[in-house]
Coordinates of C-alpha atoms and ligand atoms in Angstrom, one line a residue:
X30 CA 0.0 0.0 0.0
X31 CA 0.7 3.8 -0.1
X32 CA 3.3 4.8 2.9
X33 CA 1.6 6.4 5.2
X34 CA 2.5 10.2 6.6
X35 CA 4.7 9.5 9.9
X36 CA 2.5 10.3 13.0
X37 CA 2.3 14.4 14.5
X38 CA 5.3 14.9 16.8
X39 CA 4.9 18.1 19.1
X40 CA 8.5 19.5 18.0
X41 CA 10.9 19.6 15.2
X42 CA 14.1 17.7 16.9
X43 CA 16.9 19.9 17.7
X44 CA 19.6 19.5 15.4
X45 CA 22.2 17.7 17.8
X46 CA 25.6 16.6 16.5
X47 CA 25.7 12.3 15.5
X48 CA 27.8 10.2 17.3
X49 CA 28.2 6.9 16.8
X50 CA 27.8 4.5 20.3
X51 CA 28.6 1.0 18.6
X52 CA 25.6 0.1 16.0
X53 CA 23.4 2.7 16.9
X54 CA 23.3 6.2 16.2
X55 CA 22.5 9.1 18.9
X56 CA 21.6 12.1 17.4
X57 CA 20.8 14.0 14.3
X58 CA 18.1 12.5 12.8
X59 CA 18.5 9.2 14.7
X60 CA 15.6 7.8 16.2
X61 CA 15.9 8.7 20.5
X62 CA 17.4 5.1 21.5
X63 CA 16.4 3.4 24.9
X64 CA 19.0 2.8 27.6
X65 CA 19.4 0.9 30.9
X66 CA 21.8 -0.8 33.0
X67 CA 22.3 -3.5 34.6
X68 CA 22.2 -4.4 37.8
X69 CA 24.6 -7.6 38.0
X70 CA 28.3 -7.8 39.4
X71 CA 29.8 -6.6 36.2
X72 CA 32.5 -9.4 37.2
X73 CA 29.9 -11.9 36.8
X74 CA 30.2 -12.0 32.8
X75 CA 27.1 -14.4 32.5
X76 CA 24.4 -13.1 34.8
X77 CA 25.7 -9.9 33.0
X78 CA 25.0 -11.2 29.9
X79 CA 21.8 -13.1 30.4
X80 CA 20.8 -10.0 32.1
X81 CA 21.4 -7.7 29.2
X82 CA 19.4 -10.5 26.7
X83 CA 16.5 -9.8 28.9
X84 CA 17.0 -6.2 28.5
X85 CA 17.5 -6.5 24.4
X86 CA 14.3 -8.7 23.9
X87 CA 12.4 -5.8 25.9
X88 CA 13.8 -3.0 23.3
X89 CA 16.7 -1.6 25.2
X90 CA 19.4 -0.3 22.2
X91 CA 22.1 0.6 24.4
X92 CA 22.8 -1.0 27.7
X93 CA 25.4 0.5 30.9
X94 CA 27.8 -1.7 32.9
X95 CA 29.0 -0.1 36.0
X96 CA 33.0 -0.8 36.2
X97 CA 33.7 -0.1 40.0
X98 CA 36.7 -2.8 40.0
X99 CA 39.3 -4.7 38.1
X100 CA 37.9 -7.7 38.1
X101 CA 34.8 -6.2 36.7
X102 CA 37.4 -4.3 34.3
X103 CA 38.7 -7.8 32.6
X104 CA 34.8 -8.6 32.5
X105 CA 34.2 -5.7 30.2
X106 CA 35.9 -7.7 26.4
X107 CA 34.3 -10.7 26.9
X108 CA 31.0 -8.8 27.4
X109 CA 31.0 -6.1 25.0
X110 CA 32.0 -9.2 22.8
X111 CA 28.5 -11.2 23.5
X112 CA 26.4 -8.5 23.9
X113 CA 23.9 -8.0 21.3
X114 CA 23.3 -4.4 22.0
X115 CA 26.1 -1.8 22.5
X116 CA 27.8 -1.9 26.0
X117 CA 29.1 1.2 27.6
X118 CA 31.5 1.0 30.9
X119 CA 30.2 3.2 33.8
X120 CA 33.6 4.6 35.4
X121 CA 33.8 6.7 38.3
X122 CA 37.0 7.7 40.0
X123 CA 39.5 5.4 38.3
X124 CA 41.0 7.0 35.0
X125 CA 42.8 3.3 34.6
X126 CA 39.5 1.9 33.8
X127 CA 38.7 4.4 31.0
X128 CA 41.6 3.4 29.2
X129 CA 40.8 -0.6 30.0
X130 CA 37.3 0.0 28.9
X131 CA 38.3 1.3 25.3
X132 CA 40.9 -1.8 25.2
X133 CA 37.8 -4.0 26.0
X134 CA 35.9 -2.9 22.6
X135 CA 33.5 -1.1 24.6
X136 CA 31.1 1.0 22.4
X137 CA 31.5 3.7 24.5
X138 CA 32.8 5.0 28.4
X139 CA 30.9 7.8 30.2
X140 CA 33.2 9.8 32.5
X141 CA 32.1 11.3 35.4
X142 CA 34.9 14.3 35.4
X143 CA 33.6 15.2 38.7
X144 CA 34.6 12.1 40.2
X145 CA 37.8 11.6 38.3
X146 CA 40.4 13.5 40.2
X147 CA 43.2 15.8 37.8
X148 CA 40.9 15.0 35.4
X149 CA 41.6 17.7 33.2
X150 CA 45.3 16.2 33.3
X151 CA 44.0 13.1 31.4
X152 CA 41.7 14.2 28.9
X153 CA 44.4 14.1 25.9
X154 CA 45.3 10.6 26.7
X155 CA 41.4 9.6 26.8
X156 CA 40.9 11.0 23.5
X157 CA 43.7 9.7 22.1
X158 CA 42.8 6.2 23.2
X159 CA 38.7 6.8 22.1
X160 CA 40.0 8.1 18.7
X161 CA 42.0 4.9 18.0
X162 CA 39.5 2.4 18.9
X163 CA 36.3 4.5 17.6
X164 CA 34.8 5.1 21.2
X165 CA 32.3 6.8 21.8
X166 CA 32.0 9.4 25.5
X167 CA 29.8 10.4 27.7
X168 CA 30.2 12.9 29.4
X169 CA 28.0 12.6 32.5
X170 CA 27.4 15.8 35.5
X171 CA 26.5 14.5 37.9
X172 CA 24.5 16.8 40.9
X173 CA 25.9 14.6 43.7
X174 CA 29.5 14.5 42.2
X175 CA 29.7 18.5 40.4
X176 CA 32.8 19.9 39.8
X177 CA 34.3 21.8 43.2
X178 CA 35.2 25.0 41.6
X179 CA 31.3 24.9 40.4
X180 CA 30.2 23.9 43.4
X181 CA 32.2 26.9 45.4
X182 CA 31.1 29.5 42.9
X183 CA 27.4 28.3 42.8
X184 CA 26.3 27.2 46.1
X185 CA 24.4 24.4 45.0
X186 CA 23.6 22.0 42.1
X187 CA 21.6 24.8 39.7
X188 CA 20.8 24.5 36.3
X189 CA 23.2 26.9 35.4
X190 CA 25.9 25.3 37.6
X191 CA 25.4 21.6 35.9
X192 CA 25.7 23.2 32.5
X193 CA 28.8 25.5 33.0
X194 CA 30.4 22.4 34.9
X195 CA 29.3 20.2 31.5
X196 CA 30.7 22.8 28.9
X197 CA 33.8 23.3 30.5
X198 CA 34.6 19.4 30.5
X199 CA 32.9 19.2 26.9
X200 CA 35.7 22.3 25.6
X201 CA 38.4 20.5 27.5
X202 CA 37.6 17.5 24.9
X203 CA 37.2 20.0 22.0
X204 CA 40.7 21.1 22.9
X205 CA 41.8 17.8 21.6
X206 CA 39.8 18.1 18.6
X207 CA 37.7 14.8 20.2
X208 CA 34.3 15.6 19.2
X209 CA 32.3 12.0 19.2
X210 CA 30.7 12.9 23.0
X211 CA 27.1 13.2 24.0
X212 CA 26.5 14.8 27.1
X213 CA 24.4 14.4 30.4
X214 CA 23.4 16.6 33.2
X215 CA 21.5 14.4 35.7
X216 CA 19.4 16.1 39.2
X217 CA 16.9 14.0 40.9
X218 CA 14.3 17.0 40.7
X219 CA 12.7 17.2 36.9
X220 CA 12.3 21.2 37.6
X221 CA 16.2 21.5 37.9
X222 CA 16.6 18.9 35.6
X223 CA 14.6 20.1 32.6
X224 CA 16.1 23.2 33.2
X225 CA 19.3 22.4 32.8
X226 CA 18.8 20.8 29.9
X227 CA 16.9 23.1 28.3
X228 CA 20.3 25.7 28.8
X229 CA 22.4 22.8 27.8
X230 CA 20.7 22.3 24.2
X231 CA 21.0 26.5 23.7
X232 CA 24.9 26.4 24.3
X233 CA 26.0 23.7 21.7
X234 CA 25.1 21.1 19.2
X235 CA 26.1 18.5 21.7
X236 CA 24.4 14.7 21.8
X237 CA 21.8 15.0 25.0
X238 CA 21.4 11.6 26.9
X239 CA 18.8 12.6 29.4
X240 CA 18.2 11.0 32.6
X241 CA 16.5 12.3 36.2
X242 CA 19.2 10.7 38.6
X243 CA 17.4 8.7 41.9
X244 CA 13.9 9.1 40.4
X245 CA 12.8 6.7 43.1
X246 CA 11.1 3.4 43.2
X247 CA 8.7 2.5 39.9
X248 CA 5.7 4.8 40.5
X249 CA 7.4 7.8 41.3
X250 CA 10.1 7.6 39.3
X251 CA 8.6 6.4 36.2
X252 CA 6.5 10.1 36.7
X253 CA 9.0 11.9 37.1
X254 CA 10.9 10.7 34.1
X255 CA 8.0 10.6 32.3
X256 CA 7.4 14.4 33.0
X257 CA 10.7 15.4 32.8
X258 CA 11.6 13.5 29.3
X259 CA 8.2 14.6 27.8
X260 CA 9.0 18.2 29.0
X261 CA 12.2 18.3 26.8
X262 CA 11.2 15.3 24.4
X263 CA 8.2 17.8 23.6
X264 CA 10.5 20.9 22.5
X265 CA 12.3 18.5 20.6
X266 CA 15.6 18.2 23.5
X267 CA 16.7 14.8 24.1
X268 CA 18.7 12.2 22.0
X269 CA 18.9 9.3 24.0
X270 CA 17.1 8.8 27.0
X271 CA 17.6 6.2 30.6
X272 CA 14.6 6.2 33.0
X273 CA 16.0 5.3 36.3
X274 CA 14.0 3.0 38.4
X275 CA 14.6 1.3 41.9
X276 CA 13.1 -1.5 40.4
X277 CA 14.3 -4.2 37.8
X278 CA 15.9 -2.9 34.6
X279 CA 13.5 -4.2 32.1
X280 CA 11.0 -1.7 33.9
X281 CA 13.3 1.0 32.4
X282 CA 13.0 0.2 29.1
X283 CA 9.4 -0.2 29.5
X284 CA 8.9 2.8 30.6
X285 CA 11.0 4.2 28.4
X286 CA 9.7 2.9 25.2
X287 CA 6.3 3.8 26.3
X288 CA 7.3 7.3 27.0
X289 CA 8.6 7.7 23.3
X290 CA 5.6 6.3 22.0
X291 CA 3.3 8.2 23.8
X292 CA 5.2 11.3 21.6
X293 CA 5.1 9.3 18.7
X294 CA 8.7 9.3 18.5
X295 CA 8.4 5.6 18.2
X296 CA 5.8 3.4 16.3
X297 CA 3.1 2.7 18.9
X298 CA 2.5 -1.1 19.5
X299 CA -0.1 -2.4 21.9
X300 CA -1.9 0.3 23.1
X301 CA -5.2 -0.5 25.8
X302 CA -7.6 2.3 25.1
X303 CA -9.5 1.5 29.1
X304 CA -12.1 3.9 30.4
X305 CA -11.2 4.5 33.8
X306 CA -14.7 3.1 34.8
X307 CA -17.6 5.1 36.5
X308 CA -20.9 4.4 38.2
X309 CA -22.1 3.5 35.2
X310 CA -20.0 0.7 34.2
X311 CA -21.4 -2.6 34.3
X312 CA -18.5 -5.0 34.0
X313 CA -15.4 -4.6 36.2
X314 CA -13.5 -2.9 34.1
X315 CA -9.9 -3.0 35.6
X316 CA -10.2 -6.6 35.3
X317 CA -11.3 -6.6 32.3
X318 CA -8.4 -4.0 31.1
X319 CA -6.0 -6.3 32.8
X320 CA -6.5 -9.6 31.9
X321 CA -7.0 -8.2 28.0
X322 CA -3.4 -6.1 28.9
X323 CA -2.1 -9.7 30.1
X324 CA -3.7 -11.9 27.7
X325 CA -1.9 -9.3 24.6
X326 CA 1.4 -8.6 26.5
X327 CA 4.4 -8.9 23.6
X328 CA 2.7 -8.5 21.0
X329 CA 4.6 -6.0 18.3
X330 CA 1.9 -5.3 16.2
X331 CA 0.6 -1.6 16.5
X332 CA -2.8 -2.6 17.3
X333 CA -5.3 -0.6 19.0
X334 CA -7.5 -2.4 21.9
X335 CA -10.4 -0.4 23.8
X336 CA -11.9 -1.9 26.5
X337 CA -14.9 0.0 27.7
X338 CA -17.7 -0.2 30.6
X339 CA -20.8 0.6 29.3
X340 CA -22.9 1.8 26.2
X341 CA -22.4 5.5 26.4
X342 CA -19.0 6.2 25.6
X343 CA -18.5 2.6 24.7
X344 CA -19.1 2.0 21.3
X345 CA -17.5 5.2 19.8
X346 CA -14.7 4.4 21.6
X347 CA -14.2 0.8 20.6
X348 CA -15.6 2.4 16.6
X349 CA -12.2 4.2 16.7
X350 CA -10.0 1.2 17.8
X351 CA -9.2 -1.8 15.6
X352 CA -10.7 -3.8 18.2
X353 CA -12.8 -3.5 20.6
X354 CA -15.7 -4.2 23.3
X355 CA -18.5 -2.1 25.1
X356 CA -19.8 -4.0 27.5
X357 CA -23.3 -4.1 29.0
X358 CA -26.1 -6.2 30.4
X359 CA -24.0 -9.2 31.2
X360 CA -23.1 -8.6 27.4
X361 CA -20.1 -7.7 25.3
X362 CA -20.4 -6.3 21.8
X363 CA -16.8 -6.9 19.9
X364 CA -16.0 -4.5 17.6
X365 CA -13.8 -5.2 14.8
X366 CA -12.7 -1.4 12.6
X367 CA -16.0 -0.1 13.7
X368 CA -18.1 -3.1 13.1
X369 CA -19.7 -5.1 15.7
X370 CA -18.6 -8.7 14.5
X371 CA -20.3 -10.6 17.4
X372 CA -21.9 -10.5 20.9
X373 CA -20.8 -12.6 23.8
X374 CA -21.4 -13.4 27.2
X375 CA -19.0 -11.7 30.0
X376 CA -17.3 -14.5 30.7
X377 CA -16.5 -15.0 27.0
X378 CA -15.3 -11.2 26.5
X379 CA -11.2 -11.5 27.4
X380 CA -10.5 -14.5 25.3
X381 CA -12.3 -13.7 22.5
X382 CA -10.6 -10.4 22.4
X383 CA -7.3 -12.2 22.4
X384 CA -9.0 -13.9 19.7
X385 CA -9.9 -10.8 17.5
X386 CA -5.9 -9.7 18.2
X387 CA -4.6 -12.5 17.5
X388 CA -6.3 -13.2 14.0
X389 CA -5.9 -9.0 13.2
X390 CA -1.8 -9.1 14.0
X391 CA -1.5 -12.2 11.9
X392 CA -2.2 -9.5 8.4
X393 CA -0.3 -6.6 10.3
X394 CA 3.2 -6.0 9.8
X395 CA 5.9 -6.0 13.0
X396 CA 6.9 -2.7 13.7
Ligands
SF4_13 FE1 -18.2 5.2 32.8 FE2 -19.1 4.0 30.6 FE3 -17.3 6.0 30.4 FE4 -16.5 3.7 31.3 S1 -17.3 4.1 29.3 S2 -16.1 5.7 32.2 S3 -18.3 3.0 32.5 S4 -19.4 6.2 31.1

């Protein structure tokens, strides 16, 4: 058939610099890629890697190993061999691991400079070694770890104090002509945060991997990433993006792929179109969504599924959807693209839902 128009975004992207992290491409007109990290002893090179499949199946592109040790060091070759996705070394404090990472044929290395000491000392060295191997940086400013002479001149960790602390390590790489950096300024609160960024994106052409630092357990933080990435994702800021979770990593990439689809920066897949249920309903209606939400979970296709309560909003609702059911009476009518194809019996609704799905994914194409 005809290609269709791509879906409305709110905001031209800003035109950001391309750097290459392994395979994938963050910025310019690259698509915002997904990150996590793990959680494993780095050390532990196959929980690592098991742990990173996991993260791959569930859409992550680009995944973070923290590199706090040496054993974890001599992990890093045999797992940036294996991994299916590009790995980038975490390293704080110890310039030696940079170096060890880049040996490893890790995709990329995020510094911390505020954590590294003489770091400015090292920088030609670092870009020396990323230029022969093709590695990638991140710069990543840290609130809890800024900079002292920032710190001393700016009281606190302010916008404005994150982003002068971040262009002055970015120029001390532009010094050496090393250009293939995308930078971060992380703050656990989205106000400072967006902020930040926001002043960040005016000052340069700079990659942006965004991130809220500490956003908390899954509820919390998954709002206040999703606020704070769809503040800047909105204005077209952001080129790469990590939700942090205290919860299990695949959450992040959940979270984070629903985030850019809700912006339609990426295809939508599965999307449950619920009411939130009233006095009217006459079906329980977060079951309902849920076991449909269960019943569909994986699927790729970018199928539309509206699960509704009752006959007022119902139908429309479920008209709009590729598939869907308005229930009522003890009764659900199953719509397929605005047609009602059968009525069933409550107890019949979920499965043949599935059904429908099933049946309409089969002539869809993966997205
Ligand atoms: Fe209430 Fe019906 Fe709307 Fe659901 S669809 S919120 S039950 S009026």
């Amino acid at each position: 058939g005809m290609p269709s128009a791509p879906p409305p975004v709110l905001a031209p992207r800003r035109k950001s610099r391309q750097i290459k992290v392994g395979k994938v491409m963050v910025g310019g007109d690259a698509p915002v890629s997904v990150q996590s990290m793990c959680t494993t002893l780095t050390a532990d090179v196959n929980t690592t890697l098991q742990q990173i499949a996991e993260l791959t199946a569930a859409g992550c592109d680009i995944v973070r190993v923290a590199c706090p040790s040496q054993d974890d060091a001599d992990a890093l070759g045999e797992i940036a061999q294996h991994s299916q996705i590009p790995v980038i070394a975490d390293i704080h404090f110890q310039p030696k691991y940079v170096f060890a990472a880049i040996e490893a044929g890790c995709a990329a290395v995020r510094v911390n400079p505020g954590n590294i000491r003489k770091f400015d000392d090292q920088v030609k060295e670092i870009a020396q070694a990323a230029k022969d191997h093709g590695t990638s940086i991140r710069i990543g400013v840290n609130a809890g770890s800024l900079d002292k002479r920032v710190m001393e001149k700016y009281g606190k960790a302010t916008p404005e104090a994150l982003v002068e602390s971040a262009v002055w390590e970015a120029s001390l790489f532009e010094e050496h002509d090393f250009h293939d950096f995308k930078i971060s300024v992380k703050h656990n609160d989205p106000v400072v945060m967006v902020r930040a960024y926001q002043l960040l994106a005016e000052a340069g052409d700079w990659p942006l991997h965004l991130g809220v630092t500490e956003a908390g357990p899954a509820f919390q933080g998954t709002i206040k990433s999703s606020v704070a990435f769809g503040a800047l994702l909105s204005q077209g800021i952001g080129d790469t993006i990590r939700v942090s979770l205290s919860a299990p990593p695949v959450e992040e990439v959940k979270v984070g792929l629903q985030i850019l689809e809700s912006l339609n920066l990426r295809p939508r897949r599965l999307e449950i179109v619920s009411c939130p249920s009233c006095g009217r309903a006459q079906v329980d209606v977060y079951k309902l969504a849920d076991q449909v939400t269960a019943g569909l979970e994986g699927m790729e296709v970018p199928l539309r599924v509206a699960v509704m309560g009752c006959v007022v909003n119902g139908p429309g609702e479920a008209r709009e959807a590729d598939l869907g059911v308005a229930s009522g009476n003890g009764k659900g009518q199953i719509f397929v693209k605005g047609e009602v194809i059968k009525t069933v019996p409550e107890s019949q609704i979920v499965e043949t839902l599935i059904e429908e799905a099933m049946r309409i994914a089969e002539g869809m194409e993966e997205v």
